[in-house]
mmCIF file of C-alpha atoms in Angstrom:
data_model
loop_
_atom_site.group_PDB
_atom_site.id
_atom_site.type_symbol
_atom_site.label_atom_id
_atom_site.label_comp_id
_atom_site.label_asym_id
_atom_site.label_seq_id
_atom_site.Cartn_x
_atom_site.Cartn_y
_atom_site.Cartn_z
ATOM 1 C CA ALA A 29 4.649 -15.438 3.178
ATOM 2 C CA GLN A 30 4.137 -13.906 0.043
ATOM 3 C CA SER A 31 6.823 -10.970 -1.133
ATOM 4 C CA VAL A 32 7.426 -8.712 -4.181
ATOM 5 C CA ALA A 33 10.497 -7.230 -5.517
ATOM 6 C CA GLN A 34 10.841 -4.093 -7.476
ATOM 7 C CA PRO A 35 14.604 -4.090 -8.906
ATOM 8 C CA GLU A 36 14.996 -0.904 -10.019
ATOM 9 C CA ASP A 37 14.616 2.370 -7.243
ATOM 10 C CA GLN A 38 14.544 4.631 -10.238
ATOM 11 C CA VAL A 39 13.263 4.640 -14.108
ATOM 12 C CA ASN A 40 13.825 7.506 -16.088
ATOM 13 C CA VAL A 41 12.421 7.793 -19.754
ATOM 14 C CA ALA A 42 11.795 10.741 -21.916
ATOM 15 C CA GLU A 43 8.253 11.774 -22.739
ATOM 16 C CA GLY A 44 6.593 9.823 -25.458
ATOM 17 C CA ASN A 45 8.698 6.858 -25.160
ATOM 18 C CA PRO A 46 7.363 3.294 -23.518
ATOM 19 C CA LEU A 47 8.169 2.583 -20.173
ATOM 20 C CA THR A 48 8.470 -0.633 -18.021
ATOM 21 C CA VAL A 49 8.439 -0.582 -14.416
ATOM 22 C CA LYS A 50 9.567 -4.385 -12.993
ATOM 23 C CA CYS A 51 7.925 -6.568 -10.386
ATOM 24 C CA THR A 52 8.533 -9.960 -9.752
ATOM 25 C CA TYR A 53 6.693 -12.234 -6.621
ATOM 26 C CA SER A 54 6.900 -14.665 -4.467
ATOM 27 C CA VAL A 55 3.777 -16.706 -3.213
ATOM 28 C CA SER A 56 2.820 -20.182 -2.105
ATOM 29 C CA GLY A 57 -0.247 -20.588 -3.814
ATOM 30 C CA ASN A 58 -1.960 -18.371 -6.888
ATOM 31 C CA PRO A 59 -0.791 -15.066 -6.973
ATOM 32 C CA TYR A 60 -3.170 -11.834 -6.479
ATOM 33 C CA LEU A 61 -0.677 -8.789 -7.952
ATOM 34 C CA PHE A 62 -1.543 -5.011 -7.859
ATOM 35 C CA TRP A 63 -0.005 -2.018 -8.928
ATOM 36 C CA TYR A 64 -0.488 1.245 -7.062
ATOM 37 C CA VAL A 65 1.137 4.738 -7.274
ATOM 38 C CA GLN A 66 2.040 7.581 -5.184
ATOM 39 C CA TYR A 67 2.101 11.223 -6.084
ATOM 40 C CA PRO A 68 3.968 13.686 -3.954
ATOM 41 C CA ASN A 69 2.718 13.894 -0.182
ATOM 42 C CA ARG A 70 -0.348 11.471 -1.371
ATOM 43 C CA GLY A 71 -1.468 7.820 -0.166
ATOM 44 C CA LEU A 72 -1.497 5.182 -2.596
ATOM 45 C CA GLN A 73 -3.694 5.088 -5.727
ATOM 46 C CA PHE A 74 -5.011 1.716 -7.312
ATOM 47 C CA LEU A 75 -3.908 1.212 -10.929
ATOM 48 C CA LEU A 76 -4.840 -2.195 -11.622
ATOM 49 C CA LYS A 77 -4.752 -5.709 -10.763
ATOM 50 C CA TYR A 78 -4.398 -9.311 -12.081
ATOM 51 C CA ILE A 79 -6.847 -11.848 -10.451
ATOM 52 C CA THR A 80 -6.912 -14.539 -13.245
ATOM 53 C CA GLY A 81 -7.835 -14.373 -17.007
ATOM 54 C CA ASP A 82 -5.786 -12.815 -19.601
ATOM 55 C CA ASN A 83 -2.230 -11.631 -18.929
ATOM 56 C CA LEU A 84 -2.183 -8.611 -20.370
ATOM 57 C CA VAL A 85 -4.309 -6.398 -17.421
ATOM 58 C CA LYS A 86 -5.317 -2.772 -18.660
ATOM 59 C CA GLY A 87 -5.634 -0.060 -15.901
ATOM 60 C CA SER A 88 -6.236 3.393 -15.271
ATOM 61 C CA TYR A 89 -4.146 6.520 -17.198
ATOM 62 C CA GLY A 90 -3.240 4.139 -20.082
ATOM 63 C CA PHE A 91 -1.384 1.665 -17.947
ATOM 64 C CA GLU A 92 -1.318 -1.857 -18.427
ATOM 65 C CA ALA A 93 0.746 -4.574 -16.912
ATOM 66 C CA GLU A 94 1.437 -8.509 -18.136
ATOM 67 C CA PHE A 95 1.497 -11.351 -15.898
ATOM 68 C CA ASN A 96 3.966 -13.969 -16.788
ATOM 69 C CA LYS A 97 3.665 -17.008 -14.595
ATOM 70 C CA SER A 98 7.070 -18.788 -15.488
ATOM 71 C CA GLN A 99 8.937 -15.685 -14.634
ATOM 72 C CA THR A 100 6.602 -15.151 -11.928
ATOM 73 C CA SER A 101 6.638 -11.328 -12.948
ATOM 74 C CA PHE A 102 4.013 -9.051 -13.091
ATOM 75 C CA HIS A 103 5.736 -5.606 -15.287
ATOM 76 C CA LEU A 104 3.819 -2.610 -15.667
ATOM 77 C CA LYS A 105 3.960 -0.761 -18.839
ATOM 78 C CA LYS A 106 2.609 2.317 -20.758
ATOM 79 C CA PRO A 107 3.398 2.910 -24.412
ATOM 80 C CA SER A 108 3.967 6.217 -24.346
ATOM 81 C CA ALA A 109 5.178 8.195 -21.109
ATOM 82 C CA LEU A 110 3.801 11.613 -19.923
ATOM 83 C CA VAL A 111 5.583 14.035 -17.756
ATOM 84 C CA SER A 112 2.664 13.658 -15.348
ATOM 85 C CA ASP A 113 3.395 10.125 -14.868
ATOM 86 C CA SER A 114 6.391 10.652 -12.814
ATOM 87 C CA ALA A 115 5.548 9.471 -9.581
ATOM 88 C CA LEU A 116 6.319 6.582 -6.861
ATOM 89 C CA TYR A 117 4.919 2.921 -8.069
ATOM 90 C CA PHE A 118 4.294 0.022 -5.875
ATOM 91 C CA CYS A 119 3.756 -3.410 -6.740
ATOM 92 C CA ALA A 120 1.927 -5.470 -4.279
ATOM 93 C CA VAL A 121 0.746 -9.150 -3.795
ATOM 94 C CA ARG A 122 -1.801 -11.022 -1.946
ATOM 95 C CA ASP A 123 -2.431 -15.118 -1.666
ATOM 96 C CA ARG A 124 -4.863 -16.628 0.175
ATOM 97 C CA SER A 125 -4.635 -14.669 2.939
ATOM 98 C CA ASN A 126 -6.153 -11.103 3.718
ATOM 99 C CA ASP A 127 -2.989 -9.116 4.170
ATOM 100 C CA MET A 128 -0.988 -7.379 1.406
ATOM 101 C CA ARG A 129 2.476 -7.223 0.812
ATOM 102 C CA PHE A 130 4.204 -4.473 -1.251
ATOM 103 C CA GLY A 131 7.446 -3.831 -3.043
ATOM 104 C CA ALA A 132 10.108 -1.183 -1.865
ATOM 105 C CA GLY A 133 8.659 0.995 -4.593
ATOM 106 C CA THR A 134 10.386 2.576 -8.189
ATOM 107 C CA ARG A 135 10.678 6.159 -8.643
ATOM 108 C CA LEU A 136 9.619 7.074 -12.443
ATOM 109 C CA THR A 137 10.771 10.053 -13.839
ATOM 110 C CA VAL A 138 9.320 11.151 -17.077
ATOM 111 C CA LYS A 139 11.426 13.998 -18.769
ATOM 112 C CA PRO A 140 10.357 16.375 -21.613
ATOM 113 C CA ASP B 19 -16.012 6.743 -4.347
ATOM 114 C CA VAL B 20 -14.411 5.183 -1.047
ATOM 115 C CA LYS B 21 -13.159 7.639 1.629
ATOM 116 C CA VAL B 22 -10.351 6.584 4.055
ATOM 117 C CA THR B 23 -9.547 9.530 6.232
ATOM 118 C CA GLN B 24 -6.802 9.842 8.526
ATOM 119 C CA SER B 25 -7.059 12.563 11.093
ATOM 120 C CA SER B 26 -3.840 13.988 11.019
ATOM 121 C CA ARG B 27 -1.344 15.076 8.086
ATOM 122 C CA TYR B 28 1.472 15.889 10.049
ATOM 123 C CA LEU B 29 2.283 15.071 13.846
ATOM 124 C CA VAL B 30 5.110 16.236 15.844
ATOM 125 C CA LYS B 31 5.399 14.129 19.183
ATOM 126 C CA ARG B 32 8.175 14.038 21.913
ATOM 127 C CA THR B 33 9.727 10.945 22.586
ATOM 128 C CA GLY B 34 8.092 8.641 25.019
ATOM 129 C CA GLU B 35 4.570 9.933 24.690
ATOM 130 C CA LYS B 36 1.973 8.121 23.636
ATOM 131 C CA VAL B 37 0.517 8.789 20.016
ATOM 132 C CA PHE B 38 -2.931 7.898 18.491
ATOM 133 C CA LEU B 39 -3.319 7.503 14.963
ATOM 134 C CA GLU B 40 -6.686 7.569 14.164
ATOM 135 C CA CYS B 41 -8.404 6.175 10.160
ATOM 136 C CA VAL B 42 -11.680 6.101 9.416
ATOM 137 C CA GLN B 43 -13.314 4.616 6.198
ATOM 138 C CA ASP B 44 -16.807 5.028 4.848
ATOM 139 C CA MET B 45 -17.172 1.989 2.542
ATOM 140 C CA ASP B 46 -18.446 -0.638 5.473
ATOM 141 C CA HIS B 47 -15.241 -2.290 4.675
ATOM 142 C CA GLU B 48 -14.232 -5.238 6.750
ATOM 143 C CA ASN B 49 -10.795 -5.264 6.315
ATOM 144 C CA MET B 50 -8.467 -2.356 7.535
ATOM 145 C CA PHE B 51 -4.882 -2.064 7.435
ATOM 146 C CA TRP B 52 -1.763 0.168 9.069
ATOM 147 C CA TYR B 53 1.475 0.318 7.225
ATOM 148 C CA ARG B 54 4.813 2.442 7.319
ATOM 149 C CA GLN B 55 6.353 3.506 4.414
ATOM 150 C CA ASP B 56 10.408 4.394 4.644
ATOM 151 C CA PRO B 57 12.318 5.498 1.789
ATOM 152 C CA GLY B 58 14.337 2.324 -0.074
ATOM 153 C CA LEU B 59 11.905 0.112 2.302
ATOM 154 C CA GLY B 60 8.221 0.355 0.449
ATOM 155 C CA LEU B 61 5.401 -0.126 2.916
ATOM 156 C CA ARG B 62 5.423 -2.488 5.652
ATOM 157 C CA LEU B 63 2.591 -3.678 7.120
ATOM 158 C CA ILE B 64 2.444 -3.087 10.737
ATOM 159 C CA TYR B 65 -1.035 -4.512 11.595
ATOM 160 C CA PHE B 66 -4.272 -5.492 10.135
ATOM 161 C CA SER B 67 -7.856 -6.021 11.317
ATOM 162 C CA TYR B 68 -10.414 -8.652 9.350
ATOM 163 C CA ASP B 69 -13.225 -7.730 11.966
ATOM 164 C CA VAL B 70 -14.720 -5.404 14.972
ATOM 165 C CA LYS B 71 -12.191 -6.518 17.856
ATOM 166 C CA MET B 72 -9.979 -8.808 15.534
ATOM 167 C CA LYS B 73 -6.150 -7.976 14.881
ATOM 168 C CA GLU B 74 -3.640 -9.888 13.343
ATOM 169 C CA LYS B 75 0.333 -8.700 13.638
ATOM 170 C CA GLY B 76 1.897 -7.868 10.467
ATOM 171 C CA ASP B 77 5.835 -7.700 10.033
ATOM 172 C CA ILE B 78 6.700 -4.902 12.069
ATOM 173 C CA PRO B 79 4.460 -5.158 14.860
ATOM 174 C CA GLU B 80 6.697 -4.352 17.749
ATOM 175 C CA GLY B 81 6.274 -0.556 19.479
ATOM 176 C CA TYR B 82 2.655 -0.410 18.490
ATOM 177 C CA SER B 83 -0.788 -1.532 19.149
ATOM 178 C CA VAL B 84 -3.709 -1.428 17.493
ATOM 179 C CA SER B 85 -7.676 -0.841 18.388
ATOM 180 C CA ARG B 86 -10.799 -1.527 16.359
ATOM 181 C CA GLU B 87 -13.728 -1.078 18.246
ATOM 182 C CA LYS B 88 -16.127 0.084 15.342
ATOM 183 C CA LYS B 89 -16.223 -1.781 11.990
ATOM 184 C CA GLU B 90 -15.067 2.219 10.585
ATOM 185 C CA ARG B 91 -12.471 3.173 12.886
ATOM 186 C CA PHE B 92 -8.761 1.526 13.315
ATOM 187 C CA SER B 93 -6.128 3.363 15.312
ATOM 188 C CA LEU B 94 -2.535 2.802 15.551
ATOM 189 C CA ILE B 95 -1.053 3.205 19.039
ATOM 190 C CA LEU B 96 2.649 3.837 19.275
ATOM 191 C CA GLU B 97 2.395 3.218 23.274
ATOM 192 C CA SER B 98 5.956 5.075 24.315
ATOM 193 C CA ALA B 99 7.125 7.207 20.771
ATOM 194 C CA SER B 100 10.767 6.456 20.056
ATOM 195 C CA THR B 101 12.878 8.332 17.087
ATOM 196 C CA ASN B 102 13.105 5.471 15.007
ATOM 197 C CA GLN B 103 9.351 5.209 14.663
ATOM 198 C CA THR B 104 9.629 8.861 12.616
ATOM 199 C CA SER B 105 8.163 7.586 9.525
ATOM 200 C CA MET B 106 4.768 7.893 6.971
ATOM 201 C CA TYR B 107 1.981 5.868 8.421
ATOM 202 C CA LEU B 108 -0.941 4.860 5.871
ATOM 203 C CA CYS B 109 -4.237 3.341 6.388
ATOM 204 C CA ALA B 110 -6.065 1.043 4.278
ATOM 205 C CA SER B 111 -9.138 -1.099 3.940
ATOM 206 C CA SER B 112 -10.768 -3.390 1.655
ATOM 207 C CA THR B 113 -13.917 -5.371 1.223
ATOM 208 C CA TRP B 114 -13.962 -8.815 2.745
ATOM 209 C CA GLY B 115 -14.040 -10.237 -0.367
ATOM 210 C CA GLY B 116 -10.308 -10.547 0.154
ATOM 211 C CA VAL B 117 -7.569 -11.662 -1.957
ATOM 212 C CA ASN B 118 -8.835 -10.309 -5.365
ATOM 213 C CA THR B 119 -9.952 -7.140 -3.922
ATOM 214 C CA GLU B 120 -8.054 -3.924 -4.132
ATOM 215 C CA ALA B 121 -7.013 -1.778 -0.972
ATOM 216 C CA PHE B 122 -7.799 2.219 -0.783
ATOM 217 C CA PHE B 123 -5.637 4.453 1.238
ATOM 218 C CA GLY B 124 -5.820 7.337 3.347
ATOM 219 C CA GLN B 125 -3.807 10.419 2.322
ATOM 220 C CA GLY B 126 -0.998 9.462 4.918
ATOM 221 C CA THR B 127 0.211 10.922 8.551
ATOM 222 C CA ARG B 128 3.873 12.133 8.626
ATOM 223 C CA LEU B 129 4.842 11.519 12.140
ATOM 224 C CA THR B 130 8.027 12.887 13.715
ATOM 225 C CA VAL B 131 9.313 12.189 17.109
ATOM 226 C CA VAL B 132 11.670 14.677 18.453
#
């Protein structure tokens, strides 16, 4: 079955600095990869997805993610972090099946 | 906008009670999912459904059942609630387009079993 790993429980960055939230995946076929964000006491909101094509995917709120097939990674990035980006971020993967598997989540804290 | 609505934000139930968590989506999505979210464990798939009356077990189905009598509604049932089922429960839906479609989530139900 497909799976994802988010190796960092917590990422801290200063406002204005670039941020990266890491994700690696494991699937038997072609990967379909997603990033979601969760603000306190809320459900998950979709940020972006990789299906095929360009390895750099752009999404909501200035976020982007880079798909790297050789490293089986799909890291989330933003050139300049905002305090309001502080939240819990989840990477998710699908292969050919309809179910979606999530990572354990990474808590991003952006300090002023 | 897609709307996925969970019937309760917070629930407190007693051990041994039968508990129903309800989820309704308004976008005619074929797929619906139930996850539980626990700190350090992320989201774990309990059950999903790809059509009315169809269901598939996820990673942690033990102690749960589901019902999908209508396309827009997917219910999660805790047959006999236990304290280890205290958690945040998230419902989601997506179109049949399948692997390349994102899921849309409800706001979550925080269940406490005492």
